[in-house]
CSV table of C-alpha atoms in Angstrom, one decimal:
chain,number,residue,atom,x,y,z
A,5,UNK,CA,-23.0,-12.1,21.0
A,6,UNK,CA,-26.4,-13.8,20.1
A,7,UNK,CA,-27.5,-13.1,23.8
A,8,UNK,CA,-26.6,-9.0,23.8
A,9,UNK,CA,-28.3,-9.2,20.2
A,10,UNK,CA,-32.1,-11.0,22.0
A,11,UNK,CA,-31.3,-9.0,25.1
A,12,UNK,CA,-31.3,-6.1,22.8
A,13,UNK,CA,-34.0,-6.9,20.7
A,14,UNK,CA,-35.8,-7.9,23.9
A,15,UNK,CA,-35.4,-3.7,25.7
A,16,UNK,CA,-36.5,-2.6,22.2
A,17,UNK,CA,-39.7,-4.2,22.1
A,18,UNK,CA,-40.2,-3.5,25.8
A,19,UNK,CA,-39.4,0.3,25.3
A,20,UNK,CA,-41.4,0.1,22.4
A,21,UNK,CA,-44.9,-1.6,24.3
A,22,UNK,CA,-44.2,1.3,26.9
A,23,UNK,CA,-44.2,4.1,24.8
A,24,UNK,CA,-47.7,3.0,23.1
A,25,UNK,CA,-49.2,2.3,26.1
A,26,UNK,CA,-48.2,5.9,27.4
A,27,UNK,CA,-49.0,7.4,24.5
A,28,UNK,CA,-52.7,5.8,24.3
A,29,UNK,CA,-53.2,6.5,28.0
A,30,UNK,CA,-52.4,10.4,27.1
A,31,UNK,CA,-54.5,10.3,24.3
A,32,UNK,CA,-57.6,9.4,26.3
A,33,UNK,CA,-56.4,11.7,28.8
A,34,UNK,CA,-56.6,14.5,26.4
A,35,UNK,CA,-60.1,13.2,24.9
A,36,UNK,CA,-61.6,13.4,28.5
A,37,UNK,CA,-60.3,17.2,28.3
A,38,UNK,CA,-61.0,18.5,25.2
A,39,UNK,CA,-64.8,16.6,26.2
A,40,UNK,CA,-64.9,18.8,29.2
A,41,UNK,CA,-64.0,22.5,27.5
A,42,UNK,CA,-66.3,24.9,26.9
A,43,UNK,CA,-64.7,27.9,25.1
A,44,UNK,CA,-65.4,26.9,21.8
A,45,UNK,CA,-69.1,27.4,20.6
A,46,UNK,CA,-69.4,23.0,20.3
A,47,UNK,CA,-67.6,22.5,23.5
A,48,UNK,CA,-69.7,24.8,25.4
A,49,UNK,CA,-73.5,23.2,23.4
A,50,UNK,CA,-72.0,19.5,24.6
A,51,UNK,CA,-71.3,20.2,27.9
A,52,UNK,CA,-74.5,21.3,28.5
A,53,UNK,CA,-76.6,18.2,29.9
A,54,UNK,CA,-80.1,17.4,31.5
A,55,UNK,CA,-81.0,20.6,31.0
A,56,UNK,CA,-84.8,22.0,29.6
A,57,UNK,CA,-85.3,25.3,27.6
A,58,UNK,CA,-88.5,26.9,26.4
A,59,UNK,CA,-86.6,28.0,23.0
A,60,UNK,CA,-83.6,26.3,21.1
A,61,UNK,CA,-82.1,28.0,18.2
A,62,UNK,CA,-80.4,26.3,15.7
A,63,UNK,CA,-78.6,26.8,12.2
A,64,UNK,CA,-75.5,28.2,11.0
A,65,UNK,CA,-73.6,31.8,11.6
A,66,UNK,CA,-77.2,33.3,10.9
A,67,UNK,CA,-78.0,32.3,14.1
A,68,UNK,CA,-74.9,31.8,16.2
A,69,UNK,CA,-73.8,35.9,15.1
A,70,UNK,CA,-77.5,36.8,14.5
A,71,UNK,CA,-79.7,36.0,17.5
A,72,UNK,CA,-79.5,37.3,20.5
A,73,UNK,CA,-80.8,34.5,22.7
A,74,UNK,CA,-80.2,36.3,26.5
A,75,UNK,CA,-82.5,39.2,25.0
A,76,UNK,CA,-85.0,36.7,23.3
A,77,UNK,CA,-85.2,35.2,27.1
A,78,UNK,CA,-85.4,38.3,28.8
A,79,UNK,CA,-88.3,39.4,26.6
A,80,UNK,CA,-90.2,36.0,26.7
A,81,UNK,CA,-89.2,35.4,30.3
A,82,UNK,CA,-88.9,31.6,29.3
A,83,UNK,CA,-85.3,29.7,29.3
A,84,UNK,CA,-83.9,30.2,25.6
A,85,UNK,CA,-80.3,28.9,24.3
A,86,UNK,CA,-78.6,29.3,20.9
A,87,UNK,CA,-77.0,26.6,19.5
A,88,UNK,CA,-75.9,28.1,16.3
A,89,UNK,CA,-72.8,27.4,15.2
A,90,UNK,CA,-70.6,29.4,12.1
A,91,UNK,CA,-70.4,27.7,8.6
A,92,UNK,CA,-72.3,24.5,9.4
A,93,UNK,CA,-74.3,22.5,6.9
A,94,UNK,CA,-77.6,20.5,7.8
A,95,UNK,CA,-75.5,17.0,8.5
A,96,UNK,CA,-73.5,18.9,11.1
A,97,UNK,CA,-76.9,20.9,12.4
A,98,UNK,CA,-78.4,17.2,12.6
A,99,UNK,CA,-75.6,15.5,14.3
A,100,UNK,CA,-74.8,18.2,16.5
A,101,UNK,CA,-78.7,18.7,17.8
A,102,UNK,CA,-78.6,14.8,18.4
A,103,UNK,CA,-76.0,14.7,21.1
A,104,UNK,CA,-77.7,17.9,22.3
A,105,UNK,CA,-81.5,16.0,22.9
A,106,UNK,CA,-80.5,12.2,22.8
A,107,UNK,CA,-77.4,11.9,24.2
A,108,UNK,CA,-77.1,14.8,26.7
A,109,UNK,CA,-80.4,14.7,27.9
A,110,UNK,CA,-81.7,17.8,27.2
A,111,UNK,CA,-85.4,19.0,26.7
A,112,UNK,CA,-86.5,21.7,24.1
A,113,UNK,CA,-90.2,22.5,23.7
A,114,UNK,CA,-89.9,24.5,20.5
A,115,UNK,CA,-86.6,24.4,18.0
A,116,UNK,CA,-86.7,27.5,15.5
A,117,UNK,CA,-84.2,26.4,12.9
A,118,UNK,CA,-83.1,28.9,10.1
A,119,UNK,CA,-83.4,27.1,6.7
A,120,UNK,CA,-82.8,29.0,3.3
A,121,UNK,CA,-80.9,28.4,-0.1
A,122,UNK,CA,-77.7,28.4,1.5
A,123,UNK,CA,-78.2,26.0,3.9
A,124,UNK,CA,-79.7,23.7,0.8
A,125,UNK,CA,-76.6,23.7,-0.8
A,126,UNK,CA,-73.9,24.0,2.4
A,127,UNK,CA,-70.9,22.8,0.1
A,128,UNK,CA,-71.6,25.6,-2.1
A,129,UNK,CA,-72.2,27.8,0.8
A,130,UNK,CA,-69.7,27.0,3.6
A,131,UNK,CA,-65.7,26.1,3.1
A,132,UNK,CA,-66.4,23.2,5.8
A,133,UNK,CA,-70.0,22.7,6.2
A,134,UNK,CA,-69.4,19.5,8.2
A,135,UNK,CA,-66.8,19.3,11.2
A,136,UNK,CA,-66.4,15.6,11.4
A,137,UNK,CA,-63.4,16.1,14.3
A,138,UNK,CA,-66.4,17.1,16.6
A,139,UNK,CA,-68.0,14.3,16.6
A,140,UNK,CA,-65.7,11.4,16.0
A,141,UNK,CA,-64.8,11.7,20.0
A,142,UNK,CA,-68.1,10.2,20.6
A,143,UNK,CA,-67.8,7.5,18.8
A,144,UNK,CA,-69.1,4.2,19.0
A,145,UNK,CA,-72.6,5.6,18.2
A,146,UNK,CA,-74.9,4.1,15.5
A,147,UNK,CA,-75.9,7.5,14.3
A,148,UNK,CA,-72.4,9.2,14.4
A,149,UNK,CA,-71.1,6.5,12.5
A,150,UNK,CA,-74.0,6.5,9.5
A,151,UNK,CA,-73.4,10.6,9.3
A,152,UNK,CA,-69.3,10.1,9.2
A,153,UNK,CA,-69.3,7.2,6.8
A,154,UNK,CA,-71.4,9.4,4.2
A,155,UNK,CA,-68.6,12.2,5.1
A,156,UNK,CA,-65.3,10.5,4.9
A,157,UNK,CA,-63.6,7.3,3.4
A,158,UNK,CA,-64.3,3.8,5.1
A,159,UNK,CA,-60.5,3.6,6.1
A,160,UNK,CA,-60.3,6.7,7.7
A,161,UNK,CA,-63.9,5.7,9.2
A,162,UNK,CA,-61.9,2.6,10.8
A,163,UNK,CA,-59.2,4.6,12.2
A,164,UNK,CA,-61.8,6.8,13.6
A,165,UNK,CA,-63.8,4.1,15.3
A,166,UNK,CA,-60.7,2.1,16.8
A,167,UNK,CA,-58.7,5.1,17.8
A,168,UNK,CA,-61.0,7.8,17.7
A,169,UNK,CA,-57.8,10.0,19.5
A,170,UNK,CA,-56.6,9.6,16.6
A,171,UNK,CA,-57.9,12.2,15.1
A,172,UNK,CA,-56.2,14.8,17.6
A,173,UNK,CA,-53.4,14.1,15.5
A,174,UNK,CA,-55.1,14.1,12.2
A,175,UNK,CA,-57.1,17.2,12.9
A,176,UNK,CA,-53.8,18.8,15.0
A,177,UNK,CA,-55.1,22.3,13.5
A,178,UNK,CA,-58.8,22.2,14.8
A,179,UNK,CA,-57.7,21.2,18.3
A,180,UNK,CA,-56.6,24.1,20.2
A,181,UNK,CA,-54.3,23.2,23.2
A,182,UNK,CA,-55.1,26.2,25.3
A,183,UNK,CA,-58.4,25.8,25.7
A,184,UNK,CA,-57.0,22.3,28.0
A,185,UNK,CA,-55.8,25.2,30.9
A,186,UNK,CA,-58.7,27.4,30.6
A,187,UNK,CA,-61.1,27.7,33.4
A,188,UNK,CA,-64.4,26.0,33.1
A,189,UNK,CA,-66.4,29.0,32.6
A,190,UNK,CA,-67.4,30.2,29.3
A,191,UNK,CA,-68.2,33.8,27.5
A,192,UNK,CA,-71.0,32.1,26.1
A,193,UNK,CA,-73.1,31.3,29.6
A,194,UNK,CA,-73.2,35.3,29.7
A,195,UNK,CA,-75.0,35.2,26.2
A,196,UNK,CA,-76.9,31.9,26.2
A,197,UNK,CA,-74.5,31.2,23.4
A,198,UNK,CA,-75.0,34.1,21.2
A,199,UNK,CA,-71.6,35.5,19.2
A,200,UNK,CA,-72.4,39.3,18.3
A,201,UNK,CA,-70.5,39.5,14.8
A,202,UNK,CA,-68.6,43.1,15.7
A,203,UNK,CA,-67.5,44.0,12.2
A,204,UNK,CA,-68.1,48.0,12.3
A,205,UNK,CA,-69.1,48.4,8.5
A,206,UNK,CA,-71.1,47.1,6.0
A,207,UNK,CA,-70.5,48.0,2.1
A,208,UNK,CA,-73.1,46.1,0.2
A,209,UNK,CA,-71.5,47.4,-2.6
A,210,UNK,CA,-68.3,45.6,-2.2
A,211,UNK,CA,-69.8,42.1,-1.5
A,212,UNK,CA,-69.3,39.2,-3.4
A,213,UNK,CA,-72.5,37.6,-3.8
A,214,UNK,CA,-72.0,34.1,-4.2
A,215,UNK,CA,-73.8,32.1,-6.9
A,216,UNK,CA,-76.8,29.8,-5.2
A,217,UNK,CA,-76.7,26.3,-6.4
A,218,UNK,CA,-79.2,23.6,-7.0
A,219,UNK,CA,-80.2,22.7,-3.9
A,220,UNK,CA,-78.1,19.6,-2.9
A,221,UNK,CA,-80.4,15.6,-2.2
A,222,UNK,CA,-77.8,15.5,1.0
A,223,UNK,CA,-78.8,18.6,2.6
A,224,UNK,CA,-82.8,18.1,1.8
A,225,UNK,CA,-82.3,14.7,3.6
A,226,UNK,CA,-80.4,15.9,7.0
A,227,UNK,CA,-83.4,18.7,7.0
A,228,UNK,CA,-85.8,15.8,6.9
A,229,UNK,CA,-83.6,14.2,9.5
A,230,UNK,CA,-83.9,16.9,12.0
A,231,UNK,CA,-87.8,17.0,11.2
A,232,UNK,CA,-88.1,13.4,12.2
A,233,UNK,CA,-85.5,13.4,15.6
A,234,UNK,CA,-87.5,16.5,16.6
A,235,UNK,CA,-90.8,13.7,16.4
A,236,UNK,CA,-89.0,11.5,18.3
A,237,UNK,CA,-88.3,13.5,20.7
A,238,UNK,CA,-91.8,15.4,21.5
A,239,UNK,CA,-89.9,19.1,20.2
A,240,UNK,CA,-92.4,21.3,18.4
A,241,UNK,CA,-90.0,22.5,15.4
A,242,UNK,CA,-90.8,25.6,13.9
A,243,UNK,CA,-88.7,26.4,10.5
A,244,UNK,CA,-87.7,29.9,9.4
A,245,UNK,CA,-85.7,32.1,6.8
A,246,UNK,CA,-83.9,34.8,8.6
A,247,UNK,CA,-83.7,38.4,6.6
A,248,UNK,CA,-81.4,38.1,3.2
A,249,UNK,CA,-80.0,41.5,2.1
A,250,UNK,CA,-81.6,42.4,-1.3
A,251,UNK,CA,-82.6,38.7,-1.4
A,252,UNK,CA,-84.6,39.3,-4.1
A,253,UNK,CA,-82.0,41.0,-6.3
A,254,UNK,CA,-79.0,38.6,-5.7
A,255,UNK,CA,-80.1,35.1,-3.7
A,256,UNK,CA,-83.3,34.5,-4.6
A,257,UNK,CA,-83.4,30.5,-5.4
A,258,UNK,CA,-87.1,29.3,-6.4
A,259,UNK,CA,-86.1,25.9,-6.5
A,260,UNK,CA,-85.1,25.7,-2.8
A,261,UNK,CA,-87.7,28.2,-1.5
A,262,UNK,CA,-90.1,25.8,-2.8
A,263,UNK,CA,-88.5,22.6,-1.5
A,264,UNK,CA,-88.8,24.3,1.8
A,265,UNK,CA,-92.2,24.9,2.0
A,266,UNK,CA,-92.9,21.4,0.5
A,267,UNK,CA,-91.0,19.7,3.2
A,268,UNK,CA,-92.9,21.8,5.8
A,269,UNK,CA,-96.6,21.3,4.5
A,270,UNK,CA,-95.5,17.5,4.1
A,271,UNK,CA,-94.4,17.4,7.7
A,272,UNK,CA,-97.3,20.0,9.2
A,273,UNK,CA,-94.0,21.8,10.2
A,274,UNK,CA,-94.8,25.8,10.6
A,275,UNK,CA,-92.7,28.0,8.1
A,276,UNK,CA,-91.8,31.5,8.7
A,277,UNK,CA,-90.7,32.9,6.0
A,278,UNK,CA,-88.5,36.8,6.4
A,279,UNK,CA,-86.0,36.6,3.9
A,280,UNK,CA,-87.7,39.8,2.1
A,281,UNK,CA,-89.1,41.1,5.1
A,282,UNK,CA,-89.6,44.9,4.2
A,283,UNK,CA,-89.0,45.8,8.4
A,284,UNK,CA,-84.9,44.7,7.4
A,285,UNK,CA,-84.9,46.8,3.9
A,286,UNK,CA,-82.3,49.8,3.9
Protein backbone atom coordinates (compact mmCIF):
# COMPACT_ATOMS: atom_id res chain seq x y z
CA UNK A 1 0.00 0.00 0.00
CA UNK A 2 2.82 2.38 0.98
CA UNK A 3 4.79 1.53 -2.18
CA UNK A 4 1.71 2.11 -4.34
CA UNK A 5 1.15 5.49 -2.75
CA UNK A 6 4.81 6.48 -3.29
CA UNK A 7 4.61 5.39 -6.91
CA UNK A 8 1.40 7.38 -7.39
CA UNK A 9 2.95 10.52 -5.88
CA UNK A 10 6.10 10.01 -7.92
CA UNK A 11 4.08 9.73 -11.14
CA UNK A 12 2.00 12.78 -10.24
CA UNK A 13 5.18 14.80 -9.64
CA UNK A 14 6.64 13.61 -12.94
CA UNK A 15 3.49 14.46 -14.91
CA UNK A 16 3.26 17.85 -13.19
CA UNK A 17 6.86 18.67 -14.14
CA UNK A 18 6.26 17.56 -17.74
CA UNK A 19 3.10 19.69 -17.87
CA UNK A 20 4.93 22.76 -16.56
CA UNK A 21 7.83 22.28 -18.98
CA UNK A 22 5.41 21.82 -21.90
CA UNK A 23 3.40 24.91 -20.88
CA UNK A 24 6.55 27.03 -20.66
CA UNK A 25 7.71 25.77 -24.07
CA UNK A 26 4.33 26.59 -25.63
CA UNK A 27 4.38 30.06 -24.07
CA UNK A 28 7.86 30.68 -25.50
CA UNK A 29 6.68 29.60 -28.97
CA UNK A 30 3.62 31.86 -28.68
CA UNK A 31 5.86 34.69 -27.46
CA UNK A 32 8.09 34.39 -30.53
CA UNK A 33 5.09 34.22 -32.85
CA UNK A 34 3.41 37.30 -31.38
CA UNK A 35 6.63 39.27 -31.68
CA UNK A 36 6.57 38.51 -35.41
CA UNK A 37 2.92 39.41 -36.08
CA UNK A 38 2.43 42.47 -38.30
CA UNK A 39 -1.32 42.96 -38.52
CA UNK A 40 -1.68 45.25 -35.49
CA UNK A 41 -0.10 48.70 -35.66
CA UNK A 42 2.20 47.97 -32.71
CA UNK A 43 3.30 44.64 -34.21
CA UNK A 44 3.92 46.26 -37.57
CA UNK A 45 6.05 49.06 -36.08
CA UNK A 46 8.03 46.73 -33.81
CA UNK A 47 8.96 44.47 -36.72
CA UNK A 48 10.59 47.27 -38.70
CA UNK A 49 14.35 47.01 -38.18
CA UNK A 50 17.54 48.53 -39.57
CA UNK A 51 15.68 51.05 -41.73
CA UNK A 52 16.28 54.74 -42.36
CA UNK A 53 13.51 57.33 -42.70
CA UNK A 54 13.65 61.01 -43.51
CA UNK A 55 10.32 61.67 -41.78
CA UNK A 56 8.71 59.75 -38.91
CA UNK A 57 5.29 60.88 -37.66
CA UNK A 58 4.33 59.86 -34.12
CA UNK A 59 1.54 60.41 -31.62
CA UNK A 60 -1.98 59.21 -30.85
CA UNK A 61 -4.93 58.62 -33.18
CA UNK A 62 -4.50 62.18 -34.43
CA UNK A 63 -1.48 60.77 -36.27
CA UNK A 64 -2.57 57.15 -36.67
CA UNK A 65 -5.81 58.13 -38.44
CA UNK A 66 -4.99 61.58 -39.79
CA UNK A 67 -1.49 61.59 -41.27
CA UNK A 68 -1.25 60.02 -44.72
CA UNK A 69 2.42 59.01 -44.67
CA UNK A 70 2.23 57.42 -48.10
CA UNK A 71 0.99 60.65 -49.69
CA UNK A 72 3.58 62.66 -47.75
CA UNK A 73 6.30 60.36 -49.08
CA UNK A 74 5.04 60.69 -52.66
CA UNK A 75 4.99 64.49 -52.47
CA UNK A 76 8.29 64.91 -50.60
CA UNK A 77 10.13 62.09 -52.42
CA UNK A 78 11.55 61.16 -49.01
CA UNK A 79 11.09 57.90 -47.02
CA UNK A 80 8.24 58.52 -44.57
CA UNK A 81 6.48 56.41 -41.96
CA UNK A 82 3.56 56.83 -39.55
CA UNK A 83 4.16 55.05 -36.21
CA UNK A 84 1.31 56.75 -34.33
CA UNK A 85 -1.07 54.49 -32.36
CA UNK A 86 -4.70 55.03 -31.41
CA UNK A 87 -5.46 56.05 -27.83
CA UNK A 88 -1.84 56.24 -26.75
CA UNK A 89 -0.43 58.62 -24.18
CA UNK A 90 3.07 60.07 -24.07
CA UNK A 91 4.53 57.25 -21.93
CA UNK A 92 3.34 54.79 -24.56
CA UNK A 93 4.64 57.02 -27.36
CA UNK A 94 8.02 57.18 -25.62
CA UNK A 95 8.48 53.41 -25.19
CA UNK A 96 7.38 52.64 -28.75
CA UNK A 97 9.82 55.23 -30.08
CA UNK A 98 12.56 53.88 -27.79
CA UNK A 99 12.15 50.36 -29.17
CA UNK A 100 11.85 51.62 -32.74
CA UNK A 101 15.07 53.65 -32.58
CA UNK A 102 17.24 52.04 -29.91
CA UNK A 103 16.34 48.36 -29.99
CA UNK A 104 15.42 47.97 -33.65
CA UNK A 105 18.28 50.14 -34.87
CA UNK A 106 16.12 52.35 -37.10
CA UNK A 107 17.19 55.86 -38.00
CA UNK A 108 14.90 58.87 -38.20
CA UNK A 109 16.30 62.10 -39.62
CA UNK A 110 13.24 64.05 -38.48
CA UNK A 111 10.57 63.04 -35.96
CA UNK A 112 7.32 64.98 -36.11
CA UNK A 113 5.51 64.46 -32.81
CA UNK A 114 1.85 65.49 -32.55
CA UNK A 115 1.26 67.13 -29.18
CA UNK A 116 -1.77 68.94 -27.73
CA UNK A 117 -3.77 69.38 -24.48
CA UNK A 118 -5.21 65.86 -24.91
CA UNK A 119 -1.68 64.41 -24.92
CA UNK A 120 -0.76 66.29 -21.75
CA UNK A 121 -3.82 64.91 -19.93
CA UNK A 122 -3.79 61.37 -21.31
CA UNK A 123 -5.54 59.65 -18.40
CA UNK A 124 -8.54 61.93 -18.89
CA UNK A 125 -8.41 61.93 -22.68
CA UNK A 126 -7.90 58.23 -23.46
CA UNK A 127 -9.52 55.12 -22.01
CA UNK A 128 -6.23 53.18 -21.96
CA UNK A 129 -3.28 55.54 -22.57
CA UNK A 130 -0.55 53.02 -21.70
CA UNK A 131 -0.57 49.52 -23.23
CA UNK A 132 1.71 47.61 -20.89
CA UNK A 133 1.01 44.26 -22.55
CA UNK A 134 2.82 45.50 -25.68
CA UNK A 135 6.10 46.00 -23.83
CA UNK A 136 6.13 43.08 -21.36
CA UNK A 137 7.55 40.63 -23.96
CA UNK A 138 10.58 42.92 -24.33
CA UNK A 139 11.69 42.47 -20.72
CA UNK A 140 14.30 42.53 -19.33
CA UNK A 141 15.30 46.01 -20.40
CA UNK A 142 16.18 48.78 -17.96
CA UNK A 143 14.15 51.48 -19.70
CA UNK A 144 11.07 49.30 -20.16
CA UNK A 145 11.30 48.14 -16.54
CA UNK A 146 11.46 51.73 -15.32
CA UNK A 147 8.35 52.80 -17.24
CA UNK A 148 6.39 49.66 -16.38
CA UNK A 149 7.08 50.17 -12.68
CA UNK A 150 5.49 53.61 -12.94
CA UNK A 151 2.32 52.13 -14.42
CA UNK A 152 1.73 48.94 -12.42
CA UNK A 153 2.11 47.25 -9.05
CA UNK A 154 5.42 45.76 -7.99
CA UNK A 155 4.08 42.17 -7.73
CA UNK A 156 2.77 42.40 -11.32
CA UNK A 157 6.11 43.77 -12.46
CA UNK A 158 7.99 40.86 -10.82
CA UNK A 159 5.66 38.32 -12.43
CA UNK A 160 6.13 39.90 -15.85
CA UNK A 161 9.89 40.16 -15.39
CA UNK A 162 10.51 36.52 -14.51
CA UNK A 163 7.74 35.02 -16.63
CA UNK A 164 6.80 37.60 -19.27
CA UNK A 165 4.78 34.96 -21.14
CA UNK A 166 2.24 35.07 -18.30
CA UNK A 167 1.01 38.30 -19.88
CA UNK A 168 -0.69 36.21 -22.57
CA UNK A 169 -2.94 34.77 -19.87
CA UNK A 170 -3.43 37.99 -17.94
CA UNK A 171 -4.18 40.07 -21.05
CA UNK A 172 -5.78 37.30 -23.08
CA UNK A 173 -8.44 39.65 -24.49
CA UNK A 174 -5.73 41.85 -26.02
CA UNK A 175 -3.90 39.07 -27.84
CA UNK A 176 -5.72 37.85 -30.93
CA UNK A 177 -4.65 34.27 -31.69
CA UNK A 178 -5.78 34.72 -35.31
CA UNK A 179 -2.70 36.87 -35.85
CA UNK A 180 -0.49 33.80 -35.45
CA UNK A 181 -1.91 32.22 -38.58
CA UNK A 182 -1.75 35.20 -40.93
CA UNK A 183 0.80 35.86 -43.64
CA UNK A 184 3.81 38.05 -42.95
CA UNK A 185 2.37 40.77 -45.17
CA UNK A 186 0.42 43.72 -43.81
CA UNK A 187 -1.97 46.30 -45.22
CA UNK A 188 0.08 48.86 -43.34
CA UNK A 189 2.97 48.28 -45.78
CA UNK A 190 0.87 49.88 -48.51
CA UNK A 191 -0.01 52.98 -46.46
CA UNK A 192 3.29 53.43 -44.58
CA UNK A 193 1.41 52.99 -41.30
CA UNK A 194 -1.52 55.31 -42.02
CA UNK A 195 -4.94 53.95 -40.98
CA UNK A 196 -7.69 56.19 -42.41
CA UNK A 197 -10.79 56.87 -40.36
CA UNK A 198 -13.62 55.74 -42.64
CA UNK A 199 -16.47 57.37 -40.76
CA UNK A 200 -18.63 58.89 -43.48
CA UNK A 201 -20.56 61.42 -41.36
CA UNK A 202 -19.21 64.04 -38.97
CA UNK A 203 -21.84 65.76 -36.86
CA UNK A 204 -20.17 68.45 -34.79
CA UNK A 205 -23.43 69.34 -33.06
CA UNK A 206 -23.67 65.83 -31.59
CA UNK A 207 -20.15 65.69 -30.16
CA UNK A 208 -19.70 65.13 -26.44
CA UNK A 209 -16.94 67.62 -25.77
CA UNK A 210 -14.59 66.33 -23.03
CA UNK A 211 -13.36 68.61 -20.31
CA UNK A 212 -9.63 69.12 -20.75
CA UNK A 213 -8.08 68.77 -17.30
CA UNK A 214 -4.90 70.23 -15.84
CA UNK A 215 -1.81 68.78 -17.57
CA UNK A 216 -0.44 65.67 -15.87
CA UNK A 217 3.13 65.86 -14.54
CA UNK A 218 3.80 62.33 -15.84
CA UNK A 219 2.82 63.31 -19.39
CA UNK A 220 5.06 66.37 -19.23
CA UNK A 221 7.89 64.14 -17.99
CA UNK A 222 7.52 61.73 -20.92
CA UNK A 223 7.38 64.54 -23.42
CA UNK A 224 10.76 65.60 -22.06
CA UNK A 225 11.92 61.95 -22.28
CA UNK A 226 11.05 61.91 -25.98
CA UNK A 227 12.99 65.14 -26.48
CA UNK A 228 16.00 63.64 -24.67
CA UNK A 229 15.78 60.41 -26.69
CA UNK A 230 15.79 62.38 -29.94
CA UNK A 231 18.91 64.26 -28.87
CA UNK A 232 20.59 60.98 -27.92
CA UNK A 233 19.82 59.40 -31.30
CA UNK A 234 20.64 62.53 -33.31
CA UNK A 235 17.04 62.80 -34.46
CA UNK A 236 15.78 66.24 -35.42
CA UNK A 237 12.55 66.76 -33.48
CA UNK A 238 9.63 68.94 -34.53
CA UNK A 239 6.58 69.28 -32.29
CA UNK A 240 3.27 70.10 -33.92
CA UNK A 241 -0.38 70.38 -32.95
CA UNK A 242 -2.83 69.16 -35.58
CA UNK A 243 -6.01 71.18 -36.24
CA UNK A 244 -8.77 70.75 -33.63
CA UNK A 245 -12.35 71.48 -34.63
CA UNK A 246 -13.56 74.57 -32.73
CA UNK A 247 -10.56 74.43 -30.40
CA UNK A 248 -11.03 77.96 -29.13
CA UNK A 249 -14.67 77.30 -28.24
CA UNK A 250 -14.59 73.81 -26.75
CA UNK A 251 -11.06 72.65 -25.96
CA UNK A 252 -8.77 75.61 -25.31
CA UNK A 253 -6.35 75.03 -22.45
CA UNK A 254 -3.98 77.94 -21.91
CA UNK A 255 -1.91 76.04 -19.32
CA UNK A 256 -1.22 73.13 -21.67
CA UNK A 257 -0.43 75.47 -24.55
CA UNK A 258 2.01 77.37 -22.35
CA UNK A 259 3.77 74.17 -21.20
CA UNK A 260 4.29 73.00 -24.80
CA UNK A 261 5.71 76.36 -25.84
CA UNK A 262 8.02 76.55 -22.80
CA UNK A 263 9.35 73.01 -23.28
CA UNK A 264 9.97 73.67 -26.96
CA UNK A 265 11.86 76.90 -26.22
CA UNK A 266 13.82 75.35 -23.34
CA UNK A 267 15.03 72.50 -25.56
CA UNK A 268 15.45 74.53 -28.77
CA UNK A 269 12.77 72.46 -30.50
CA UNK A 270 10.60 73.88 -33.25
CA UNK A 271 6.86 73.93 -32.47
CA UNK A 272 4.21 74.32 -35.19
CA UNK A 273 0.77 75.17 -33.79
CA UNK A 274 -2.06 74.38 -36.22
CA UNK A 275 -4.83 73.88 -33.66
CA UNK A 276 -6.78 76.92 -34.88
CA UNK A 277 -5.49 77.07 -38.44
CA UNK A 278 -8.20 78.85 -40.47
CA UNK A 279 -7.55 76.55 -43.43
CA UNK A 280 -9.30 73.79 -41.50
CA UNK A 281 -12.36 75.72 -40.31
CA UNK A 282 -15.82 74.80 -41.59
